Amino acid sequence: MNWYPWLNQPYRQVIGQHQENRAHHALLIQAMAGMGDEALVWGMSRWLMCQQRDGLKSCGQCHGCQLMQANTHPDWYRLEAEKGKSTLGIDAVRQVTEKMYHFGQQGGAKVVWLPDAAQLSEAAANALLKTLEEPPANSWFFLSSRDPSRLLATLRSRCMALHLTPPDEGQSLLWLKKHASHDEQMLLAALRLSAGAPGAALSLLENGPWQARQKLCDALSAALQQDILQLLPALNADDAAARIGWLLSLLLDAMKWQQHAGQWLSNIDRQDVVQLLAGYFSASALNSSLQDWMRCREQLLHVASVNRELLLTDQLLSWADKQKPALVG
């Protein structure tokens, strides 16, 4: 598993707390995609499971380390929804928590990781909450979440919060240059489109996602000047929410352009599209368009069994009808 340099400080912080016997039994990690929370949890888990620790490092040689390296440690549990499902039910939580109250099979720590705590059903969250209120001895819980505000307040209150913040933009660019052979303008655009998360920026720069984003930009230019529904094929895909995110960033950039803040653009490699939007819509139309597309994205993400094509078509027609383009004087 890849380790990222920006994880060094939070790793030292948490392991240092364990060394001083003041670590919290439940850690809620807030991290955007591409920040490496999985690698951080894995590194901390390996240290906890190690039987011959060397300061901040796991030895890599003991039986506990060997089991972790083979992904077969019986006291390390990964709790997530079954493949094809979006919800983690109470039965899965109960099965793991019951095991936690028994003596660890290796006689050491027991660790539970939830890669996406938002998957917990309300019943499952309440079941986990009871365990967190009276945790078994030498048991540690790691909960990852993109948006902790969506979790039960009572669950959040039983955890210590750890926020993985993106590195400085300059440091992130240096890291990206070592891992991607693109010009600096593209690297910077990918980084800003990924909210500063270097790992997410690197994933975006892969051929598939980056080409899809370029096609969206090209389709938007043509759709604005001809027929708005020409944008539908560029939006209607399994990753439609991400594509709407790219559209939202273009709308935001257009607002910045109108305010003479072009130095803060995210889409610096597609200023042609940004300028087109800025000249084609009034400030109020850009703002209302932004709100409409945000609501559309929320529906895609959180409304079960939504008809994606119908939703996108309706939004595009509404955009064309309600947000009449007007040249800014």
Short mmCIF file of N, CA, C and O in Angstrom, two decimals, residues 215-328:
data_model
loop_
_atom_site.label_atom_id
_atom_site.label_comp_id
_atom_site.label_asym_id
_atom_site.label_seq_id
_atom_site.Cartn_x
_atom_site.Cartn_y
_atom_site.Cartn_z
N LYS A 215 -13.71 16.29 -22.57
CA LYS A 215 -14.89 16.17 -23.44
C LYS A 215 -16.05 17.01 -22.90
O LYS A 215 -16.81 17.61 -23.66
N LEU A 216 -16.19 17.04 -21.58
CA LEU A 216 -17.23 17.86 -20.96
C LEU A 216 -17.01 19.33 -21.27
O LEU A 216 -17.96 20.06 -21.62
N CYS A 217 -15.78 19.78 -21.17
CA CYS A 217 -15.46 21.19 -21.47
C CYS A 217 -15.77 21.52 -22.93
O CYS A 217 -16.36 22.57 -23.22
N ASP A 218 -15.38 20.63 -23.84
CA ASP A 218 -15.63 20.85 -25.26
C ASP A 218 -17.13 20.84 -25.55
O ASP A 218 -17.64 21.68 -26.31
N ALA A 219 -17.85 19.89 -24.94
CA ALA A 219 -19.29 19.79 -25.16
C ALA A 219 -20.02 21.00 -24.61
O ALA A 219 -21.00 21.47 -25.20
N LEU A 220 -19.54 21.54 -23.51
CA LEU A 220 -20.17 22.72 -22.91
C LEU A 220 -20.06 23.92 -23.84
O LEU A 220 -21.03 24.67 -24.03
N SER A 221 -18.91 24.09 -24.44
CA SER A 221 -18.72 25.20 -25.38
C SER A 221 -19.71 25.11 -26.54
O SER A 221 -20.34 26.10 -26.91
N ALA A 222 -19.84 23.91 -27.11
CA ALA A 222 -20.76 23.73 -28.23
C ALA A 222 -22.21 23.87 -27.79
O ALA A 222 -23.03 24.50 -28.48
N ALA A 223 -22.55 23.33 -26.61
CA ALA A 223 -23.93 23.35 -26.14
C ALA A 223 -24.41 24.77 -25.86
O ALA A 223 -25.56 25.11 -26.15
N LEU A 224 -23.55 25.59 -25.31
CA LEU A 224 -23.95 26.97 -24.99
C LEU A 224 -24.27 27.76 -26.26
O LEU A 224 -25.15 28.62 -26.27
N GLN A 225 -23.57 27.46 -27.31
CA GLN A 225 -23.74 28.22 -28.55
C GLN A 225 -24.74 27.59 -29.51
O GLN A 225 -25.16 28.22 -30.48
N GLN A 226 -25.15 26.34 -29.23
CA GLN A 226 -26.08 25.66 -30.13
C GLN A 226 -27.29 25.12 -29.37
O GLN A 226 -28.28 25.82 -29.19
N ASP A 227 -27.20 23.88 -28.90
CA ASP A 227 -28.31 23.24 -28.20
C ASP A 227 -27.81 22.70 -26.87
O ASP A 227 -26.89 21.88 -26.83
N ILE A 228 -28.42 23.14 -25.76
CA ILE A 228 -27.93 22.78 -24.44
C ILE A 228 -27.95 21.27 -24.21
O ILE A 228 -27.16 20.73 -23.43
N LEU A 229 -28.85 20.54 -24.89
CA LEU A 229 -28.94 19.10 -24.70
C LEU A 229 -27.74 18.35 -25.28
O LEU A 229 -27.57 17.16 -25.03
N GLN A 230 -26.89 19.05 -26.04
CA GLN A 230 -25.65 18.44 -26.53
C GLN A 230 -24.72 18.09 -25.36
O GLN A 230 -23.80 17.29 -25.51
N LEU A 231 -25.00 18.68 -24.20
CA LEU A 231 -24.17 18.42 -23.03
C LEU A 231 -24.54 17.11 -22.34
O LEU A 231 -23.74 16.57 -21.56
N LEU A 232 -25.73 16.58 -22.62
CA LEU A 232 -26.22 15.40 -21.92
C LEU A 232 -25.28 14.19 -22.01
O LEU A 232 -24.97 13.57 -20.98
N PRO A 233 -24.79 13.80 -23.20
CA PRO A 233 -23.90 12.62 -23.26
C PRO A 233 -22.63 12.78 -22.43
O PRO A 233 -22.09 11.79 -21.94
N ALA A 234 -22.16 14.01 -22.30
CA ALA A 234 -20.93 14.25 -21.53
C ALA A 234 -21.18 14.19 -20.02
O ALA A 234 -20.23 14.04 -19.24
N LEU A 235 -22.45 14.30 -19.61
CA LEU A 235 -22.80 14.26 -18.19
C LEU A 235 -23.34 12.91 -17.76
O LEU A 235 -23.11 12.45 -16.64
N ASN A 236 -24.09 12.26 -18.65
CA ASN A 236 -24.82 11.06 -18.28
C ASN A 236 -23.90 9.83 -18.27
O ASN A 236 -23.76 9.11 -19.26
N ALA A 237 -23.27 9.60 -17.13
CA ALA A 237 -22.37 8.46 -16.96
C ALA A 237 -22.43 8.02 -15.50
O ALA A 237 -23.03 8.69 -14.66
N ASP A 238 -21.81 6.88 -15.22
CA ASP A 238 -21.84 6.37 -13.84
C ASP A 238 -21.24 7.36 -12.85
O ASP A 238 -21.62 7.38 -11.68
N ASP A 239 -20.27 8.15 -13.31
CA ASP A 239 -19.66 9.15 -12.44
C ASP A 239 -20.25 10.54 -12.67
O ASP A 239 -19.54 11.55 -12.60
N ALA A 240 -21.56 10.59 -12.92
CA ALA A 240 -22.23 11.86 -13.23
C ALA A 240 -22.03 12.90 -12.13
O ALA A 240 -21.88 14.09 -12.41
N ALA A 241 -22.02 12.46 -10.87
CA ALA A 241 -21.84 13.41 -9.76
C ALA A 241 -20.49 14.11 -9.86
O ALA A 241 -20.37 15.32 -9.63
N ALA A 242 -19.46 13.34 -10.23
CA ALA A 242 -18.13 13.94 -10.39
C ALA A 242 -18.11 14.90 -11.58
O ALA A 242 -17.50 15.97 -11.52
N ARG A 243 -18.81 14.54 -12.65
CA ARG A 243 -18.84 15.41 -13.83
C ARG A 243 -19.59 16.70 -13.54
O ARG A 243 -19.20 17.77 -14.03
N ILE A 244 -20.65 16.61 -12.75
CA ILE A 244 -21.34 17.84 -12.34
C ILE A 244 -20.41 18.68 -11.48
O ILE A 244 -20.42 19.91 -11.54
N GLY A 245 -19.57 18.00 -10.70
CA GLY A 245 -18.57 18.73 -9.92
C GLY A 245 -17.64 19.54 -10.80
O GLY A 245 -17.29 20.68 -10.48
N TRP A 246 -17.24 18.97 -11.95
CA TRP A 246 -16.40 19.72 -12.89
C TRP A 246 -17.16 20.92 -13.45
O TRP A 246 -16.60 22.00 -13.61
N LEU A 247 -18.44 20.71 -13.75
CA LEU A 247 -19.27 21.81 -14.26
C LEU A 247 -19.40 22.92 -13.22
O LEU A 247 -19.31 24.11 -13.54
N LEU A 248 -19.59 22.52 -11.96
CA LEU A 248 -19.70 23.51 -10.88
C LEU A 248 -18.41 24.33 -10.76
O LEU A 248 -18.46 25.54 -10.53
N SER A 249 -17.27 23.67 -10.93
CA SER A 249 -16.01 24.40 -10.82
C SER A 249 -15.87 25.42 -11.95
O SER A 249 -15.31 26.50 -11.76
N LEU A 250 -16.38 25.07 -13.14
CA LEU A 250 -16.35 26.02 -14.26
C LEU A 250 -17.25 27.22 -13.99
O LEU A 250 -16.89 28.37 -14.31
N LEU A 251 -18.41 26.98 -13.40
CA LEU A 251 -19.32 28.07 -13.06
C LEU A 251 -18.69 28.98 -12.00
O LEU A 251 -18.79 30.22 -12.09
N LEU A 252 -18.06 28.38 -11.02
CA LEU A 252 -17.38 29.18 -10.00
C LEU A 252 -16.25 30.01 -10.60
O LEU A 252 -16.07 31.18 -10.26
N ASP A 253 -15.51 29.39 -11.51
CA ASP A 253 -14.42 30.11 -12.17
C ASP A 253 -14.95 31.28 -12.99
O ASP A 253 -14.32 32.35 -13.07
N ALA A 254 -16.10 31.08 -13.63
CA ALA A 254 -16.70 32.16 -14.41
C ALA A 254 -17.08 33.34 -13.51
O ALA A 254 -16.92 34.51 -13.90
N MET A 255 -17.54 33.03 -12.31
CA MET A 255 -17.86 34.10 -11.35
C MET A 255 -16.58 34.82 -10.92
O MET A 255 -16.57 36.05 -10.78
N LYS A 256 -15.51 34.07 -10.71
CA LYS A 256 -14.23 34.69 -10.37
C LYS A 256 -13.75 35.59 -11.51
O LYS A 256 -13.24 36.68 -11.28
N TRP A 257 -13.93 35.09 -12.75
CA TRP A 257 -13.48 35.86 -13.92
C TRP A 257 -14.20 37.20 -13.99
O TRP A 257 -13.59 38.24 -14.28
N GLN A 258 -15.51 37.17 -13.73
CA GLN A 258 -16.29 38.41 -13.76
C GLN A 258 -15.84 39.39 -12.68
O GLN A 258 -15.98 40.60 -12.83
N GLN A 259 -15.28 38.83 -11.58
CA GLN A 259 -14.81 39.69 -10.49
C GLN A 259 -13.32 40.01 -10.61
O GLN A 259 -12.70 40.48 -9.66
N HIS A 260 -12.75 39.74 -11.80
CA HIS A 260 -11.34 40.03 -12.09
C HIS A 260 -10.40 39.29 -11.13
O HIS A 260 -9.40 39.84 -10.67
N ALA A 261 -10.77 38.04 -10.81
CA ALA A 261 -9.94 37.20 -9.92
C ALA A 261 -9.45 35.98 -10.68
O ALA A 261 -9.48 34.86 -10.18
N GLY A 262 -9.00 36.20 -11.91
CA GLY A 262 -8.57 35.10 -12.77
C GLY A 262 -7.38 34.33 -12.24
O GLY A 262 -7.17 33.17 -12.62
N GLN A 263 -6.59 34.93 -11.34
CA GLN A 263 -5.43 34.22 -10.80
C GLN A 263 -5.82 33.08 -9.88
O GLN A 263 -4.99 32.23 -9.55
N TRP A 264 -7.10 33.04 -9.47
CA TRP A 264 -7.56 32.00 -8.55
C TRP A 264 -8.37 30.91 -9.25
O TRP A 264 -9.05 30.12 -8.60
N LEU A 265 -8.30 30.86 -10.56
CA LEU A 265 -9.07 29.85 -11.29
C LEU A 265 -8.61 28.43 -10.95
O LEU A 265 -7.43 28.19 -10.74
N SER A 266 -9.55 27.51 -10.95
CA SER A 266 -9.23 26.09 -10.83
C SER A 266 -8.92 25.50 -12.20
O SER A 266 -7.94 24.77 -12.38
N ASN A 267 -9.75 25.84 -13.18
CA ASN A 267 -9.61 25.31 -14.54
C ASN A 267 -8.69 26.19 -15.38
O ASN A 267 -9.06 26.71 -16.43
N ILE A 268 -7.46 26.34 -14.93
CA ILE A 268 -6.55 27.26 -15.60
C ILE A 268 -6.15 26.77 -16.99
O ILE A 268 -5.68 27.56 -17.81
N ASP A 269 -6.35 25.48 -17.24
CA ASP A 269 -6.01 24.94 -18.56
C ASP A 269 -7.18 25.08 -19.54
O ASP A 269 -7.03 24.81 -20.73
N ARG A 270 -8.36 25.51 -19.05
CA ARG A 270 -9.52 25.68 -19.92
C ARG A 270 -10.14 27.07 -19.71
O ARG A 270 -11.35 27.23 -19.51
N GLN A 271 -9.28 28.08 -19.80
CA GLN A 271 -9.77 29.45 -19.64
C GLN A 271 -10.72 29.84 -20.77
O GLN A 271 -11.53 30.75 -20.61
N ASP A 272 -10.63 29.12 -21.90
CA ASP A 272 -11.54 29.42 -23.01
C ASP A 272 -13.00 29.17 -22.60
O ASP A 272 -13.88 29.99 -22.89
N VAL A 273 -13.24 28.07 -21.88
CA VAL A 273 -14.60 27.76 -21.43
C VAL A 273 -15.03 28.71 -20.32
O VAL A 273 -16.18 29.16 -20.29
N VAL A 274 -14.11 29.02 -19.42
CA VAL A 274 -14.41 29.94 -18.32
C VAL A 274 -14.83 31.30 -18.86
O VAL A 274 -15.84 31.88 -18.44
N GLN A 275 -14.07 31.81 -19.82
CA GLN A 275 -14.39 33.13 -20.40
C GLN A 275 -15.72 33.09 -21.15
O GLN A 275 -16.48 34.07 -21.12
N LEU A 276 -16.00 31.97 -21.81
CA LEU A 276 -17.27 31.85 -22.53
C LEU A 276 -18.45 31.94 -21.55
O LEU A 276 -19.41 32.67 -21.79
N LEU A 277 -18.37 31.21 -20.46
CA LEU A 277 -19.43 31.26 -19.45
C LEU A 277 -19.55 32.66 -18.85
O LEU A 277 -20.66 33.16 -18.64
N ALA A 278 -18.42 33.27 -18.55
CA ALA A 278 -18.42 34.59 -17.93
C ALA A 278 -19.04 35.64 -18.85
O ALA A 278 -19.67 36.60 -18.38
N GLY A 279 -18.85 35.48 -20.15
CA GLY A 279 -19.41 36.45 -21.08
C GLY A 279 -20.82 36.11 -21.53
O GLY A 279 -21.52 36.96 -22.08
N TYR A 280 -21.27 34.90 -21.27
CA TYR A 280 -22.56 34.42 -21.76
C TYR A 280 -23.66 34.52 -20.74
O TYR A 280 -24.84 34.51 -21.07
N PHE A 281 -23.28 34.58 -19.44
CA PHE A 281 -24.27 34.65 -18.37
C PHE A 281 -24.02 35.87 -17.49
O PHE A 281 -22.87 36.24 -17.26
N SER A 282 -25.08 36.42 -16.98
CA SER A 282 -24.95 37.49 -16.00
C SER A 282 -24.50 36.89 -14.67
O SER A 282 -24.56 35.67 -14.47
N ALA A 283 -24.08 37.74 -13.75
CA ALA A 283 -23.64 37.27 -12.44
C ALA A 283 -24.76 36.54 -11.70
O ALA A 283 -24.53 35.48 -11.09
N SER A 284 -25.96 37.08 -11.77
CA SER A 284 -27.09 36.45 -11.07
C SER A 284 -27.45 35.11 -11.71
O SER A 284 -27.80 34.15 -11.02
N ALA A 285 -27.35 35.02 -13.04
CA ALA A 285 -27.64 33.76 -13.73
C ALA A 285 -26.60 32.69 -13.38
O ALA A 285 -26.93 31.52 -13.20
N LEU A 286 -25.34 33.10 -13.26
CA LEU A 286 -24.31 32.15 -12.85
C LEU A 286 -24.56 31.64 -11.44
O LEU A 286 -24.43 30.44 -11.17
N ASN A 287 -24.95 32.53 -10.56
CA ASN A 287 -25.20 32.15 -9.18
C ASN A 287 -26.37 31.17 -9.07
O ASN A 287 -26.30 30.15 -8.38
N SER A 288 -27.47 31.48 -9.75
CA SER A 288 -28.64 30.60 -9.69
C SER A 288 -28.35 29.27 -10.40
O SER A 288 -28.84 28.21 -9.97
N SER A 289 -27.55 29.31 -11.47
CA SER A 289 -27.16 28.07 -12.15
C SER A 289 -26.36 27.19 -11.21
O SER A 289 -26.55 25.96 -11.16
N LEU A 290 -25.48 27.80 -10.46
CA LEU A 290 -24.65 27.07 -9.50
C LEU A 290 -25.53 26.36 -8.47
O LEU A 290 -25.33 25.18 -8.17
N GLN A 291 -26.52 27.07 -7.95
CA GLN A 291 -27.42 26.48 -6.95
C GLN A 291 -28.21 25.32 -7.54
O GLN A 291 -28.39 24.27 -6.90
N ASP A 292 -28.71 25.50 -8.76
CA ASP A 292 -29.50 24.44 -9.41
C ASP A 292 -28.68 23.17 -9.62
O ASP A 292 -29.16 22.06 -9.38
N TRP A 293 -27.45 23.33 -10.10
CA TRP A 293 -26.62 22.16 -10.37
C TRP A 293 -26.17 21.49 -9.07
O TRP A 293 -26.00 20.26 -9.03
N MET A 294 -26.01 22.26 -8.01
CA MET A 294 -25.68 21.66 -6.71
C MET A 294 -26.82 20.80 -6.21
O MET A 294 -26.62 19.69 -5.69
N ARG A 295 -28.06 21.28 -6.38
CA ARG A 295 -29.22 20.49 -5.97
C ARG A 295 -29.33 19.21 -6.81
O ARG A 295 -29.66 18.14 -6.29
N CYS A 296 -29.05 19.33 -8.10
CA CYS A 296 -29.09 18.17 -8.98
C CYS A 296 -28.07 17.13 -8.54
O CYS A 296 -28.37 15.92 -8.48
N ARG A 297 -26.89 17.58 -8.19
CA ARG A 297 -25.84 16.66 -7.74
C ARG A 297 -26.23 15.98 -6.43
O ARG A 297 -25.98 14.78 -6.25
N GLU A 298 -26.83 16.72 -5.52
CA GLU A 298 -27.27 16.13 -4.26
C GLU A 298 -28.30 15.04 -4.49
O GLU A 298 -28.29 14.00 -3.83
N GLN A 299 -29.21 15.26 -5.43
CA GLN A 299 -30.21 14.25 -5.74
C GLN A 299 -29.56 12.98 -6.29
O GLN A 299 -29.95 11.87 -5.92
N LEU A 300 -28.59 13.15 -7.16
CA LEU A 300 -27.89 11.99 -7.72
C LEU A 300 -27.19 11.18 -6.62
O LEU A 300 -27.17 9.96 -6.66
N LEU A 301 -26.64 11.89 -5.65
CA LEU A 301 -25.86 11.23 -4.63
C LEU A 301 -26.71 10.59 -3.54
O LEU A 301 -26.33 9.56 -2.97
N HIS A 302 -27.87 11.18 -3.25
CA HIS A 302 -28.58 10.78 -2.04
C HIS A 302 -30.02 10.33 -2.23
O HIS A 302 -30.66 9.91 -1.27
N VAL A 303 -30.56 10.41 -3.45
CA VAL A 303 -31.92 9.93 -3.69
C VAL A 303 -31.85 8.53 -4.29
O VAL A 303 -31.26 8.35 -5.36
N ALA A 304 -32.43 7.57 -3.60
CA ALA A 304 -32.35 6.19 -4.06
C ALA A 304 -33.13 5.99 -5.36
O ALA A 304 -34.20 6.54 -5.56
N SER A 305 -32.56 5.20 -6.26
CA SER A 305 -33.20 4.80 -7.53
C SER A 305 -33.63 5.99 -8.39
O SER A 305 -34.62 5.92 -9.12
N VAL A 306 -32.89 7.08 -8.32
CA VAL A 306 -33.22 8.23 -9.15
C VAL A 306 -32.92 7.90 -10.62
O VAL A 306 -31.96 7.20 -10.93
N ASN A 307 -33.78 8.38 -11.52
CA ASN A 307 -33.56 8.21 -12.97
C ASN A 307 -32.56 9.27 -13.42
O ASN A 307 -32.92 10.43 -13.62
N ARG A 308 -31.32 8.85 -13.58
CA ARG A 308 -30.24 9.80 -13.85
C ARG A 308 -30.45 10.57 -15.15
O ARG A 308 -30.33 11.81 -15.18
N GLU A 309 -30.75 9.88 -16.22
CA GLU A 309 -30.91 10.55 -17.51
C GLU A 309 -32.06 11.54 -17.48
O GLU A 309 -31.94 12.66 -18.00
N LEU A 310 -33.16 11.15 -16.86
CA LEU A 310 -34.32 12.04 -16.77
C LEU A 310 -34.00 13.26 -15.92
O LEU A 310 -34.35 14.39 -16.28
N LEU A 311 -33.30 13.04 -14.81
CA LEU A 311 -32.93 14.15 -13.93
C LEU A 311 -32.02 15.13 -14.65
O LEU A 311 -32.22 16.36 -14.58
N LEU A 312 -31.01 14.62 -15.35
CA LEU A 312 -30.08 15.49 -16.06
C LEU A 312 -30.75 16.23 -17.20
O LEU A 312 -30.49 17.43 -17.42
N THR A 313 -31.62 15.54 -17.93
CA THR A 313 -32.34 16.18 -19.03
C THR A 313 -33.21 17.32 -18.52
O THR A 313 -33.24 18.42 -19.09
N ASP A 314 -33.92 17.06 -17.44
CA ASP A 314 -34.79 18.08 -16.85
C ASP A 314 -33.97 19.28 -16.38
O ASP A 314 -34.36 20.43 -16.59
N GLN A 315 -32.81 19.01 -15.77
CA GLN A 315 -31.96 20.10 -15.30
C GLN A 315 -31.40 20.92 -16.46
O GLN A 315 -31.36 22.17 -16.39
N LEU A 316 -31.01 20.27 -17.53
CA LEU A 316 -30.49 20.99 -18.69
C LEU A 316 -31.56 21.86 -19.34
O LEU A 316 -31.30 23.03 -19.70
N LEU A 317 -32.77 21.31 -19.47
CA LEU A 317 -33.87 22.09 -20.05
C LEU A 317 -34.22 23.26 -19.15
O LEU A 317 -34.51 24.37 -19.63
N SER A 318 -34.20 23.02 -17.85
CA SER A 318 -34.48 24.10 -16.89
C SER A 318 -33.40 25.17 -16.97
O SER A 318 -33.69 26.37 -16.91
N TRP A 319 -32.17 24.74 -17.14
CA TRP A 319 -31.06 25.69 -17.25
C TRP A 319 -31.23 26.57 -18.48
O TRP A 319 -31.05 27.78 -18.43
N ALA A 320 -31.60 25.95 -19.59
CA ALA A 320 -31.78 26.70 -20.84
C ALA A 320 -32.99 27.64 -20.75
O ALA A 320 -32.97 28.74 -21.28
N ASP A 321 -34.02 27.19 -20.05
CA ASP A 321 -35.26 27.96 -19.99
C ASP A 321 -35.20 29.09 -18.96
O ASP A 321 -35.62 30.21 -19.23
N LYS A 322 -34.69 28.77 -17.77
CA LYS A 322 -34.71 29.74 -16.67
C LYS A 322 -33.50 30.65 -16.65
O LYS A 322 -33.61 31.81 -16.25
N GLN A 323 -32.36 30.10 -17.07
CA GLN A 323 -31.15 30.91 -17.03
C GLN A 323 -30.85 31.42 -18.44
O GLN A 323 -29.91 30.99 -19.07
N LYS A 324 -31.67 32.29 -18.94
CA LYS A 324 -31.47 32.82 -20.29
C LYS A 324 -30.12 33.50 -20.36
O LYS A 324 -29.83 34.43 -19.60
N PRO A 325 -29.22 33.07 -21.25
CA PRO A 325 -27.91 33.73 -21.35
C PRO A 325 -28.05 35.19 -21.74
O PRO A 325 -28.87 35.57 -22.56
N ALA A 326 -27.22 35.97 -21.08
CA ALA A 326 -27.23 37.41 -21.38
C ALA A 326 -25.82 37.94 -21.36
O ALA A 326 -25.07 37.67 -20.42
N LEU A 327 -25.45 38.63 -22.39
CA LEU A 327 -24.10 39.20 -22.45
C LEU A 327 -23.92 40.20 -21.33
O LEU A 327 -24.78 41.01 -21.04
N VAL A 328 -22.78 40.11 -20.68
CA VAL A 328 -22.48 41.04 -19.61
C VAL A 328 -21.89 42.30 -20.21
O VAL A 328 -20.91 42.27 -20.94
#
